[in-house]
N, CA, C and O atoms as a MOPAC input file, in Angstrom:
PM7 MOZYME 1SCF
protein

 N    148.04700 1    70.68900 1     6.18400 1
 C    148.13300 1    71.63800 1     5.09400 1
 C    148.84200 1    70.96600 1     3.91400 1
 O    149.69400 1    70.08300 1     4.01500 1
 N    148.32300 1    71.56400 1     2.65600 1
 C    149.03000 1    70.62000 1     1.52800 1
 C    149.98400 1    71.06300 1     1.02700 1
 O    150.09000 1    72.27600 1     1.20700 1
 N    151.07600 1    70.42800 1     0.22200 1
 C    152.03500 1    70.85900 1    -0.51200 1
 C    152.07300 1    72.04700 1    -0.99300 1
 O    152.98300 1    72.81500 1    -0.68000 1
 N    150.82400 1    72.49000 1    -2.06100 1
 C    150.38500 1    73.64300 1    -2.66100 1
 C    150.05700 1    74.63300 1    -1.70100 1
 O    150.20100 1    75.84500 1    -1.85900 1
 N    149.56100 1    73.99800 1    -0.58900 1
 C    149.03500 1    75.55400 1     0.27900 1
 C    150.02700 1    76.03800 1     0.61400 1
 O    150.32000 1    77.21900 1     0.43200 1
 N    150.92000 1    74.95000 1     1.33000 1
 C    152.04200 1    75.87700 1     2.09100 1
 C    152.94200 1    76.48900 1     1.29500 1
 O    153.72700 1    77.37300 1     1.63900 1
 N    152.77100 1    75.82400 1    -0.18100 1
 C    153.77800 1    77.18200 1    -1.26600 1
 C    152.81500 1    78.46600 1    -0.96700 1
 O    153.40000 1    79.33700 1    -0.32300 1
 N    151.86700 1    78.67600 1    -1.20000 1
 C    151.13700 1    79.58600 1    -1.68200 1
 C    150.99800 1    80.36700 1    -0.58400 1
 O    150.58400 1    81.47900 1    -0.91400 1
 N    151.22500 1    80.22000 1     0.96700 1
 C    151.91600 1    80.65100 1     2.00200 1
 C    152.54300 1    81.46800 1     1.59500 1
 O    152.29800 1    82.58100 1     1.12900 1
 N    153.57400 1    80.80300 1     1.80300 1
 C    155.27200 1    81.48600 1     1.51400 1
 C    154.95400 1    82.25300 1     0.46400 1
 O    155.74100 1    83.19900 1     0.41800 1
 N    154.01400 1    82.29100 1    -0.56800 1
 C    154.42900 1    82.85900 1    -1.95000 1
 C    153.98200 1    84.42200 1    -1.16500 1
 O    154.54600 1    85.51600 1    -1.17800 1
 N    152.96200 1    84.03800 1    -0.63700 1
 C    151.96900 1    85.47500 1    -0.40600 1
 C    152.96300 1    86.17100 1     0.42800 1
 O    153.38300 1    87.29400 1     0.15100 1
 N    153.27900 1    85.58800 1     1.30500 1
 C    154.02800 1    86.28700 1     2.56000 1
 C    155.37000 1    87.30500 1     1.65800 1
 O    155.44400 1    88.50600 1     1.91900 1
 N    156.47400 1    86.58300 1     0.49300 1
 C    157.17300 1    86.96000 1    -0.12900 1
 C    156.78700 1    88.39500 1    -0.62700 1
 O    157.47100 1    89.41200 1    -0.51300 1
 N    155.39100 1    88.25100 1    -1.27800 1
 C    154.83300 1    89.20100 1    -2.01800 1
 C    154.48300 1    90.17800 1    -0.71800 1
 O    155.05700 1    91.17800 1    -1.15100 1
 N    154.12500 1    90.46400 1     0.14600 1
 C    153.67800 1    90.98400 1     1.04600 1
 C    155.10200 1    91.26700 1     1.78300 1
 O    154.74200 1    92.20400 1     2.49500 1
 N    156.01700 1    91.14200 1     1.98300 1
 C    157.37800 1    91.72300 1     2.08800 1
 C    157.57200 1    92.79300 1     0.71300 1
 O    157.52900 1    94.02100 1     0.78500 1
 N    157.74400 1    92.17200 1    -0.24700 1
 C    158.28700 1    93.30500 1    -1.35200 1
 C    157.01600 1    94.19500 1    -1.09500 1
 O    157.38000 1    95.34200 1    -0.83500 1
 N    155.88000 1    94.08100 1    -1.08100 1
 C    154.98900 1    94.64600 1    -0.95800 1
 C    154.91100 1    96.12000 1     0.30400 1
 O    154.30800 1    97.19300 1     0.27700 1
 N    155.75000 1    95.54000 1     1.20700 1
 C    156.03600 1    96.74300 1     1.99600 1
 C    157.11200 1    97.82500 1     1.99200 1
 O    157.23700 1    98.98500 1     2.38500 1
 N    157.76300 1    96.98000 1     1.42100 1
 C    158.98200 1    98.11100 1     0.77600 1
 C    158.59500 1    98.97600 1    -0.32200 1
 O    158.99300 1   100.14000 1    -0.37100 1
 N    157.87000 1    98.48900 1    -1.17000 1
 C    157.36900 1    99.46700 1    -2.17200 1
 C    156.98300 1   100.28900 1    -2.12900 1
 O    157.30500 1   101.29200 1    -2.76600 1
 N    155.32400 1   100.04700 1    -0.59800 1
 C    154.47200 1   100.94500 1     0.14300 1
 C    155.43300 1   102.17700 1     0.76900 1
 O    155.12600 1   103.36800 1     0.82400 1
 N    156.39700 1   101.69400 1     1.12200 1
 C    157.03900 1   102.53300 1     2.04700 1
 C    157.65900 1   104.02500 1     0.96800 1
 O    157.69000 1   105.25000 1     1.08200 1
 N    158.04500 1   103.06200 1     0.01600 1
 C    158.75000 1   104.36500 1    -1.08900 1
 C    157.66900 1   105.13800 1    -1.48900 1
 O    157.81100 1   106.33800 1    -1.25300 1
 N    156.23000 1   104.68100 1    -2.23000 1
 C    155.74200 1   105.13000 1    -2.42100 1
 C    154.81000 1   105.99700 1    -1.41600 1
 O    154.32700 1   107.04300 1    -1.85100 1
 N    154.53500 1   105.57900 1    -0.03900 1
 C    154.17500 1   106.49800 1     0.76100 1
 C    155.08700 1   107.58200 1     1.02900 1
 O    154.52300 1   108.60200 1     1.42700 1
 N    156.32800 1   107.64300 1     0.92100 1
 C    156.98000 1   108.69800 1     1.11700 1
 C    156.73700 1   110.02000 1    -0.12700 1
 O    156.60600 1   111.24300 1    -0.06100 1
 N    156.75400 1   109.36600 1    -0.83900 1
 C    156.04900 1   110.61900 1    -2.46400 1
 C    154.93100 1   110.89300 1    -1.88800 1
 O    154.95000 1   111.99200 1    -1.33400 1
 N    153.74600 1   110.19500 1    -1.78000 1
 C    152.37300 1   110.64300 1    -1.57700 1
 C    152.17000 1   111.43500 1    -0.44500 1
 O    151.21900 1   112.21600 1    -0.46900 1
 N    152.97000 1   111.37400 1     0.66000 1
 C    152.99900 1   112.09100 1     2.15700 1
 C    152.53900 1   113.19200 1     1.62000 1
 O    151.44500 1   113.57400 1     2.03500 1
 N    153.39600 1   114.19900 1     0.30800 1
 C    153.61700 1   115.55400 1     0.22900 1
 C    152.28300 1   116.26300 1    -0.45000 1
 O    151.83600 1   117.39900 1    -0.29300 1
 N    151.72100 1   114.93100 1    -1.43300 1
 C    150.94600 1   115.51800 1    -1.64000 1
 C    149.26500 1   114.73700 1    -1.23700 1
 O    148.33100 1   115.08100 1    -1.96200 1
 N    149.00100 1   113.79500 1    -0.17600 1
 C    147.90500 1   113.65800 1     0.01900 1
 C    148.23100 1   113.99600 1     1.29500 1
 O    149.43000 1   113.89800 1     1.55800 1
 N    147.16800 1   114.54000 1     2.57100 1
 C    147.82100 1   115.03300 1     3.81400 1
 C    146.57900 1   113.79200 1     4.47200 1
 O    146.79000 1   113.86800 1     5.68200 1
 N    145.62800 1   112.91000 1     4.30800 1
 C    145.06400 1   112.29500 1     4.80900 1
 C    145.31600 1   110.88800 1     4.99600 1
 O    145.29200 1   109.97600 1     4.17000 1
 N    145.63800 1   110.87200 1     6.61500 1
 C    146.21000 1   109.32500 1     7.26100 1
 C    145.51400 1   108.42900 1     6.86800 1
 O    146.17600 1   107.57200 1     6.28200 1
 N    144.15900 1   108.16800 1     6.93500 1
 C    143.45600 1   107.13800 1     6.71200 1
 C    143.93600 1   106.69900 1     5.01000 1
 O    144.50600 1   105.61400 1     4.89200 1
 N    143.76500 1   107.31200 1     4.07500 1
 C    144.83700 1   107.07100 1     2.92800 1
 C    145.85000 1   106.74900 1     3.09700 1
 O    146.07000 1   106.07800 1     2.08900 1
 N    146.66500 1   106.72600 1     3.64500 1
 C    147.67500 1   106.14900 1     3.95900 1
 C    147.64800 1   104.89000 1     4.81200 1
 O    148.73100 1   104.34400 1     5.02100 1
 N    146.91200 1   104.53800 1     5.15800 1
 C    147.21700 1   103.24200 1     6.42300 1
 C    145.90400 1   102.47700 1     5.43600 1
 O    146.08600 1   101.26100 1     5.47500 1
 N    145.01200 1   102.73000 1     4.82300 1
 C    143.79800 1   101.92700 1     3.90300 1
 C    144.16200 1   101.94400 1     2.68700 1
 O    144.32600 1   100.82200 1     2.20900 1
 N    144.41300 1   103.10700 1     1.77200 1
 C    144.34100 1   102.78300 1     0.32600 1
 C    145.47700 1   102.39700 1     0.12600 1
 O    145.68000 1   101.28600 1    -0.36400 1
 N    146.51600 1   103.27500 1     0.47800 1
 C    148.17500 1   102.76600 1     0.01900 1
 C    148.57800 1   101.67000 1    -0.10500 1
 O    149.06500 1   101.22300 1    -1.14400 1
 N    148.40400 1   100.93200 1     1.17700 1
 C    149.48500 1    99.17700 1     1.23800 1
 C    148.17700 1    98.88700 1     0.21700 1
 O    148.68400 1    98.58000 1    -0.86200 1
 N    146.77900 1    98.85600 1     0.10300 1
 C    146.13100 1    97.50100 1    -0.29000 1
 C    146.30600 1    98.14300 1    -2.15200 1
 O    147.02200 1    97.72700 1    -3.06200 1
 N    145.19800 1    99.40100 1    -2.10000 1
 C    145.03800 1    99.95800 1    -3.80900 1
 C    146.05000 1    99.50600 1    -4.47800 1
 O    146.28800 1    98.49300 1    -5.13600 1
 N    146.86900 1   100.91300 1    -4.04100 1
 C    147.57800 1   101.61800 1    -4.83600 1
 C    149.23100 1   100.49000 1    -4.88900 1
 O    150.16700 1   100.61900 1    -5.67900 1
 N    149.11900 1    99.67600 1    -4.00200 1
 C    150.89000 1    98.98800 1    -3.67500 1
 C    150.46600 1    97.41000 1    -4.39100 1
 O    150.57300 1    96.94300 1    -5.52400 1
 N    149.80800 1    96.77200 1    -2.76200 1
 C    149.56900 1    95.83100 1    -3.29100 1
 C    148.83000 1    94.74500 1    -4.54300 1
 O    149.08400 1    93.67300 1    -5.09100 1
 N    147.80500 1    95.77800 1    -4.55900 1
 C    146.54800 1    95.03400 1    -5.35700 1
 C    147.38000 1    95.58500 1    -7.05600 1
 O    147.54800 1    94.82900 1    -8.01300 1
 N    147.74700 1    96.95700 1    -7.00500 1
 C    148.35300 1    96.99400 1    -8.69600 1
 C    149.56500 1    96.59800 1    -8.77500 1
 O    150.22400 1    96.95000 1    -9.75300 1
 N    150.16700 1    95.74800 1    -7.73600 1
 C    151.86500 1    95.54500 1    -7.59000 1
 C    151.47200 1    93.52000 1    -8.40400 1
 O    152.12800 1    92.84500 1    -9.19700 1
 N    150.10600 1    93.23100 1    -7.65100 1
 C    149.59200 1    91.86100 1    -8.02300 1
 C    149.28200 1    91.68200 1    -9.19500 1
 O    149.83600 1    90.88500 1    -9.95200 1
 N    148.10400 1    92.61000 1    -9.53700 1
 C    147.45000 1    92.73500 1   -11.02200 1
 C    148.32600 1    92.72900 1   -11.87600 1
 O    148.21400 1    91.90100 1   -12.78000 1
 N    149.50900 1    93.66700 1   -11.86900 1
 C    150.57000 1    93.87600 1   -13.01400 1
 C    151.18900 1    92.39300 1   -13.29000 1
 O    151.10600 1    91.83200 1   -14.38300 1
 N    151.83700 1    91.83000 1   -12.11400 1
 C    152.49600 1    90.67100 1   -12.43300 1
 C    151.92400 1    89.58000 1   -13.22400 1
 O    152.39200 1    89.06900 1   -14.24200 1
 N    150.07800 1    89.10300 1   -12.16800 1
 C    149.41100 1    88.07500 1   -12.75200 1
 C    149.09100 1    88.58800 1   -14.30500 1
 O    149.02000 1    87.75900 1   -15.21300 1
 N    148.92000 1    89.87700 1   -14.52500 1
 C    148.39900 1    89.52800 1   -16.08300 1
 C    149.26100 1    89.88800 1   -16.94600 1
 O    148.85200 1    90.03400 1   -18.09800 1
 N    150.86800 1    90.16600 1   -16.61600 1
 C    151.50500 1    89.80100 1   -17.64600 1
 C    152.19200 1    88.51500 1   -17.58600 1
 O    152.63300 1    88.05200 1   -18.63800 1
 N    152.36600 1    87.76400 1   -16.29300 1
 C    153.54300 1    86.28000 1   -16.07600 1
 C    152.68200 1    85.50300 1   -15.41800 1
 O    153.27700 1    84.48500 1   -15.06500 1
 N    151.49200 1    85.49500 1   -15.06300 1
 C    151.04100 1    84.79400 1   -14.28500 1
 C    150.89600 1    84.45300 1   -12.83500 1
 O    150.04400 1    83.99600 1   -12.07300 1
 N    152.44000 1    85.00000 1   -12.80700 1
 C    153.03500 1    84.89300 1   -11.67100 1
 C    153.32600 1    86.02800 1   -11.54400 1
 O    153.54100 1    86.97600 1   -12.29900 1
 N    153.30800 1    85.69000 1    -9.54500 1
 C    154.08200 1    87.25000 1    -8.89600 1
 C    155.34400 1    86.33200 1    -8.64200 1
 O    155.54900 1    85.15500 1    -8.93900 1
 N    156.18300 1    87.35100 1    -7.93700 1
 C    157.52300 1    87.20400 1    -8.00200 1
 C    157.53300 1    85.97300 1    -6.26300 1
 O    158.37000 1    85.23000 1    -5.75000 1
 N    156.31300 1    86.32800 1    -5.97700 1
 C    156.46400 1    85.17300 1    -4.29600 1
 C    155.92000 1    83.75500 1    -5.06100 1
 O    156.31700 1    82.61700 1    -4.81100 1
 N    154.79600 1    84.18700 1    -6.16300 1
 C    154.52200 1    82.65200 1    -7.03800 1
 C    155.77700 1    81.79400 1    -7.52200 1
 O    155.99700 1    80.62500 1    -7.20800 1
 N    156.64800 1    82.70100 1    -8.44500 1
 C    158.21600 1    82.05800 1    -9.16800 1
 C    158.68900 1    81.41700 1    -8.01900 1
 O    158.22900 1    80.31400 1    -7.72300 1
 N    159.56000 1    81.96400 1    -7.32000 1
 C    160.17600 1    81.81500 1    -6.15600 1
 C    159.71000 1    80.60900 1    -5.89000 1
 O    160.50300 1    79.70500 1    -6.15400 1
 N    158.20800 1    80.14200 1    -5.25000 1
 C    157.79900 1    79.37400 1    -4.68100 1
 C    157.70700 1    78.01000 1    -6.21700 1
 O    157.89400 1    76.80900 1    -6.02300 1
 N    157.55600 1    78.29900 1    -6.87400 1
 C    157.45500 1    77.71600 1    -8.45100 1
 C    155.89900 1    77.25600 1    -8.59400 1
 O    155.66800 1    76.06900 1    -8.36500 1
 N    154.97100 1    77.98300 1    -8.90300 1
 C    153.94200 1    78.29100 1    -8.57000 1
 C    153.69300 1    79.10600 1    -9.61800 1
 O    154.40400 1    80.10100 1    -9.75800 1
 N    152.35400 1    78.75600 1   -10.79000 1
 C    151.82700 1    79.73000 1   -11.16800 1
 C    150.35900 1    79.57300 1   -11.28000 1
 O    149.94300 1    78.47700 1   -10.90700 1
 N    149.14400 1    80.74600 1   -11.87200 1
 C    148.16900 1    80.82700 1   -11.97200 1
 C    147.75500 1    80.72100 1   -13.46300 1
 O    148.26600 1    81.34000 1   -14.39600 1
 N    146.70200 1    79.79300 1   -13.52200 1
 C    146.01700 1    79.68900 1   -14.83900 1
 C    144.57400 1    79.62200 1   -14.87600 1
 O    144.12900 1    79.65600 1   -13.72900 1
 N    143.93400 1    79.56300 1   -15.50300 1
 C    142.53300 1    79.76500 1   -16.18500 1
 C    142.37100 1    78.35600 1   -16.12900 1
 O    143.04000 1    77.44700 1   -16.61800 1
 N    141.17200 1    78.36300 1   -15.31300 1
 C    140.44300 1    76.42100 1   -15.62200 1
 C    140.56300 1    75.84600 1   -16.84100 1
 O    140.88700 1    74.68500 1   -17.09000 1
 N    140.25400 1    76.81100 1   -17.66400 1
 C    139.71600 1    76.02500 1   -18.97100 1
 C    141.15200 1    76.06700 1   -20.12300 1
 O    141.51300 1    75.61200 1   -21.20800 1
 N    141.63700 1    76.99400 1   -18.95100 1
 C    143.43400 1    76.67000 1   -20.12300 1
 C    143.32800 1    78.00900 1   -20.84600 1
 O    144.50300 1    78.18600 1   -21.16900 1
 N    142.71400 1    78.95400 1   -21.25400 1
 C    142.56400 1    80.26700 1   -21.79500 1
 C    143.29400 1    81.12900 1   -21.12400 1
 O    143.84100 1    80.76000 1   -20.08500 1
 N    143.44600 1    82.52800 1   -21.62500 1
 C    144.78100 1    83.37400 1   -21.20100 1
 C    143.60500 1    83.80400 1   -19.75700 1
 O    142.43500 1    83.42200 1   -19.74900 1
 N    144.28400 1    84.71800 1   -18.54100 1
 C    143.82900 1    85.34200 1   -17.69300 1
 C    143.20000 1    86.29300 1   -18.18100 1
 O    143.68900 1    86.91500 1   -19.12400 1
 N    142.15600 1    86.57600 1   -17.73300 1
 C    141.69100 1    88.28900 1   -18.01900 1
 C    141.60400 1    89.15000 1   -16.78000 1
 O    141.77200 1    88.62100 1   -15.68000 1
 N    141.36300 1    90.38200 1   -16.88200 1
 C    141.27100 1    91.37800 1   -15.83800 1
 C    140.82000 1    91.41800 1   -15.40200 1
 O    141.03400 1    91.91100 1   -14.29400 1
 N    139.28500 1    90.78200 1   -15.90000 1
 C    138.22300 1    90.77200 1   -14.61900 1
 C    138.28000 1    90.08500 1   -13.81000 1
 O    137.81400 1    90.34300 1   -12.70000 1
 N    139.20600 1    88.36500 1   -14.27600 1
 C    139.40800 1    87.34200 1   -13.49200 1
 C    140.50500 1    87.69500 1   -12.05200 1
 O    140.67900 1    87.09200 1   -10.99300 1
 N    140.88200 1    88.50100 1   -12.41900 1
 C    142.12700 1    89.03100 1   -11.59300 1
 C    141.65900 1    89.88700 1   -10.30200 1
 O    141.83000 1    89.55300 1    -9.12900 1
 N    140.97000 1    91.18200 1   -10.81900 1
 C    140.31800 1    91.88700 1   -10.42200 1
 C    139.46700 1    91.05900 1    -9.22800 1
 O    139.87000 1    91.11400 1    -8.06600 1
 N    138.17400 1    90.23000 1    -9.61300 1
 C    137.40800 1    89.45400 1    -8.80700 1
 C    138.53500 1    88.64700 1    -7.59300 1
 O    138.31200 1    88.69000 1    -6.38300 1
 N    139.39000 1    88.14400 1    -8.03100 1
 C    140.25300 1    86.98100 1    -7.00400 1
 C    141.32700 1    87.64500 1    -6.23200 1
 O    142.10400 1    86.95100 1    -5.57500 1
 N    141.47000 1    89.39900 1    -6.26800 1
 C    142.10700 1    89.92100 1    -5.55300 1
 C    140.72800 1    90.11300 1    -4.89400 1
 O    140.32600 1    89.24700 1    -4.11700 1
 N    140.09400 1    91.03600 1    -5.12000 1
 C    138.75200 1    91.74300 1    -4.23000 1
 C    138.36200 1    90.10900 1    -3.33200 1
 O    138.33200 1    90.07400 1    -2.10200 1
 N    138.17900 1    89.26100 1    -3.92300 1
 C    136.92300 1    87.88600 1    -2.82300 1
 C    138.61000 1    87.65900 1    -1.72100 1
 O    138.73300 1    87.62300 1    -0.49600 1
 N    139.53500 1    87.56000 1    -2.70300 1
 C    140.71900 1    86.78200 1    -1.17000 1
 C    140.54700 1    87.97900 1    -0.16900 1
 O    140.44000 1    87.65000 1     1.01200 1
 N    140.50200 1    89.35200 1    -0.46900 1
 C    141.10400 1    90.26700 1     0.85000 1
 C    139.58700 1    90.37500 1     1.80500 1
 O    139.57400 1    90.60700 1     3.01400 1
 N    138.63100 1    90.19800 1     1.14000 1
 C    137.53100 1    90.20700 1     1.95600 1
 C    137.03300 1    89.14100 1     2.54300 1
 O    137.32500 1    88.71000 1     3.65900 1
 N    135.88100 1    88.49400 1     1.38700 1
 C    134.79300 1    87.39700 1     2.00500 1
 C    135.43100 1    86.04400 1     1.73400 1
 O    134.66900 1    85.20900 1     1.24600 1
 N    136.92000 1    85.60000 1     1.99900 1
 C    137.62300 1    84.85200 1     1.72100 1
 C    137.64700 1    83.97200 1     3.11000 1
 O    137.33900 1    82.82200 1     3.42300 1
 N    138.16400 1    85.10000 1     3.75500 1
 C    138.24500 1    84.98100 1     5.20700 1
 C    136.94400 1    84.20000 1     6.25700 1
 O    136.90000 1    83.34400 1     7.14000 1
 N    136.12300 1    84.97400 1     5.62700 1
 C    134.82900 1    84.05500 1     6.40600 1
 C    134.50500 1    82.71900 1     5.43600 1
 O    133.42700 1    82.24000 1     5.78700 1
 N    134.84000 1    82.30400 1     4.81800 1
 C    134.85300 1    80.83200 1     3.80500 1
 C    135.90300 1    79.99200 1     5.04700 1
 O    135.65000 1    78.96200 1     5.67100 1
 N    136.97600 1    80.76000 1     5.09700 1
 C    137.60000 1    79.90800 1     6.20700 1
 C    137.11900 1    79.92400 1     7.71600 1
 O    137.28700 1    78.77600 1     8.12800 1
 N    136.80700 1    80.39800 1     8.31700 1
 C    136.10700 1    80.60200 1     9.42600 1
 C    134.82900 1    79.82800 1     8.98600 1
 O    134.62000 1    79.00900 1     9.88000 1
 N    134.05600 1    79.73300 1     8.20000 1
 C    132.95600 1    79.50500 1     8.24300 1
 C    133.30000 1    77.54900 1     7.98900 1
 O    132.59200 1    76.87000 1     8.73300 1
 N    133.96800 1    76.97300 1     7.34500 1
 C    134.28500 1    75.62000 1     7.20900 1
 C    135.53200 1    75.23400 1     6.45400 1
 O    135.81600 1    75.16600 1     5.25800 1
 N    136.08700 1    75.03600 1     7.43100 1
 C    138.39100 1    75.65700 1     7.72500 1
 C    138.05100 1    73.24800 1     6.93400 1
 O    139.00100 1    72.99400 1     6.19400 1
 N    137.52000 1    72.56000 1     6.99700 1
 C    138.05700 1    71.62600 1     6.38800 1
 C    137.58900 1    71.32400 1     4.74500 1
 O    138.14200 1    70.47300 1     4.04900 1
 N    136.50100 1    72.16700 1     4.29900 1
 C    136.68600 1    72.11800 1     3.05600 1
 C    137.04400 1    73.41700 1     2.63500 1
 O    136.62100 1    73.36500 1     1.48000 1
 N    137.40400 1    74.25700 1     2.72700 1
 C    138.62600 1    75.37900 1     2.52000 1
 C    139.40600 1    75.21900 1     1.36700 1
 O    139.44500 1    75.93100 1     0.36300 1
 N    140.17100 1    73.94900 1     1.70200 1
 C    141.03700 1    73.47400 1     0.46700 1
 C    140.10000 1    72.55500 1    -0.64600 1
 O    139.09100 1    71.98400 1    -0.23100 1
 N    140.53200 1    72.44900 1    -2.17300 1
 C    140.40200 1    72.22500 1    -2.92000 1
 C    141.37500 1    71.52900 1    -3.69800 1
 O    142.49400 1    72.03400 1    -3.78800 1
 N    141.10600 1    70.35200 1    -4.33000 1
 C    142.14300 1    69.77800 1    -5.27100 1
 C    143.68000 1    70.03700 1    -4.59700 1
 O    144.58300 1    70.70100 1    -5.10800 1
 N    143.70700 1    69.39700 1    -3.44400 1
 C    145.19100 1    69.30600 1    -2.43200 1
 C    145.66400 1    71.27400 1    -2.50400 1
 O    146.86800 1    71.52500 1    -2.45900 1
 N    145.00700 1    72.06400 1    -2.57400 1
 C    145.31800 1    73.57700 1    -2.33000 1
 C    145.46300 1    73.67600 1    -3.88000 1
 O    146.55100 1    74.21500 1    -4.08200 1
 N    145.07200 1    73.49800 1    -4.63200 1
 C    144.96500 1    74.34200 1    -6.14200 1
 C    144.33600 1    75.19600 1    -6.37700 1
 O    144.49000 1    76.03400 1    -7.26600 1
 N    142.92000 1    75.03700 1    -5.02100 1
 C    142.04900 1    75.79400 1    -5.94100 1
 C    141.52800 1    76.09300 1    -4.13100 1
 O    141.24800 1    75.23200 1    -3.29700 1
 N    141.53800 1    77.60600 1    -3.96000 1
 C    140.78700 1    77.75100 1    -2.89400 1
 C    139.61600 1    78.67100 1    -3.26900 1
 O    139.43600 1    78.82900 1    -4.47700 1
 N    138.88400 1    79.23200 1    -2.51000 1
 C    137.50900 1    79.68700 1    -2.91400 1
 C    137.92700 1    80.76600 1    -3.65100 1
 O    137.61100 1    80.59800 1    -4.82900 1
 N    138.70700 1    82.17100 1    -3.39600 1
 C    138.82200 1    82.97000 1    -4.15600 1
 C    139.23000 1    82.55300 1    -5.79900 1
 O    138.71500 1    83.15600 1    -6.74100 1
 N    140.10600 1    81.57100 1    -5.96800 1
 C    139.89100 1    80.85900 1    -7.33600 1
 C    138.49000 1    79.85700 1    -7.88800 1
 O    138.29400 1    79.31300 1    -8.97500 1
 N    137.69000 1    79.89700 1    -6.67300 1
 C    136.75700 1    79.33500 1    -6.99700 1
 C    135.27000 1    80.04800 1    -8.15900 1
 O    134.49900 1    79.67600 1    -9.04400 1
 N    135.57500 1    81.07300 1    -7.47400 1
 C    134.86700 1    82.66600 1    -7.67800 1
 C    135.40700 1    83.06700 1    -9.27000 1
 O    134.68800 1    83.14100 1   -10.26700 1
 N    136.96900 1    83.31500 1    -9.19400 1
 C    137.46800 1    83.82300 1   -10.42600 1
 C    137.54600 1    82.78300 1   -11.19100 1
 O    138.22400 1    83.31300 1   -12.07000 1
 N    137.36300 1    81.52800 1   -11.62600 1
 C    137.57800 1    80.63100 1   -12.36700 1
 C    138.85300 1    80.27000 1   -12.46200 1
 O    139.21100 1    79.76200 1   -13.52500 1
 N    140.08100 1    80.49400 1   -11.09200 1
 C    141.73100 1    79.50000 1   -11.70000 1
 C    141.96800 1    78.75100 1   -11.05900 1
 O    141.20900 1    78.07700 1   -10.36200 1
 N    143.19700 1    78.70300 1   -11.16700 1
 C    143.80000 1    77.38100 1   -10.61000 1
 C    145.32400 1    77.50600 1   -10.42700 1
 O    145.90800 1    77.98200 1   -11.40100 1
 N    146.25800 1    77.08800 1    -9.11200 1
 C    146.82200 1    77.67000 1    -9.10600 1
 C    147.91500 1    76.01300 1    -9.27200 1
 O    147.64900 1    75.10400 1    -8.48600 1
 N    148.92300 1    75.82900 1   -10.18700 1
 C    149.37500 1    75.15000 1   -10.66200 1
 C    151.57400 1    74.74800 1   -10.11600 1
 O    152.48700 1    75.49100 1   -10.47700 1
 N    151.64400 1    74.28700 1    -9.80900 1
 C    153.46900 1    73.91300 1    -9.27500 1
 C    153.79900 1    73.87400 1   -10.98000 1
 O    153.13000 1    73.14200 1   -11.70900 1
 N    154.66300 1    74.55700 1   -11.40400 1
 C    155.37900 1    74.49700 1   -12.67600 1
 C    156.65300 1    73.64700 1   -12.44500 1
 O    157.43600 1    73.44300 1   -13.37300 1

């Protein structure tokens, strides 16, 4: 595993800790007023916690707070600001059809020593050691 991956490890895992504490506060508000479990165990951690807890960070700093930490940020191939759609696309391809990219051929997986794995492949970034 490369330098970059195993930040980007740790970064996710970081984010996915704060990420459950958040879920947790905010599932406690929503309990009262949505009464359906499956909302709660599907949309909550991914929608409503994680995926707008991600979006917010990458498109105002680039970084989430497990990226800093790790010193790690995300940029645009071509050097241009992020956009939403780019964001949008590289959350949706990592939580899904990301997974079978690795399963399907785990030694080209990585890219440019872990800069660039397929879900940045898809959204056009690159994920950069500051």
């Amino acid at each position: 595993m490369k330098s970059i991956t195993k930040k980007r490890t740790k970064a996710i895992l970081i984010d996915l800790a704060i990420s459950k504490a958040v879920t947790a506060c905010v599932e406690y508000f929503l309990r009262k007023k949505v009464k359906n479990e499956a909302f709660h165990a599907l949309v909550t951690p991914t929608l409503v916690v994680l995926w707008s807890l991600e979006y917010a960070q990458l498109r105002k700093y680039c970084q989430t707070i497990g990226y800093k930490t790790m010193g790690l940020t995300l940029e645009n191939q071509d050097g241009s600001e992020l956009t939403s759609n780019q964001i949008i696309k590289r959350l949706a391809y990592r939580d899904t059809l990301s997974t079978l990219d690795y399963l399907k051929n785990r030694q080209a997986f990585e890219v440019q020593d872990g800069a660039i794995l397929p879900h940045d492949q898809v959204s056009g970034t690159v994920v950069r050691e500051v």
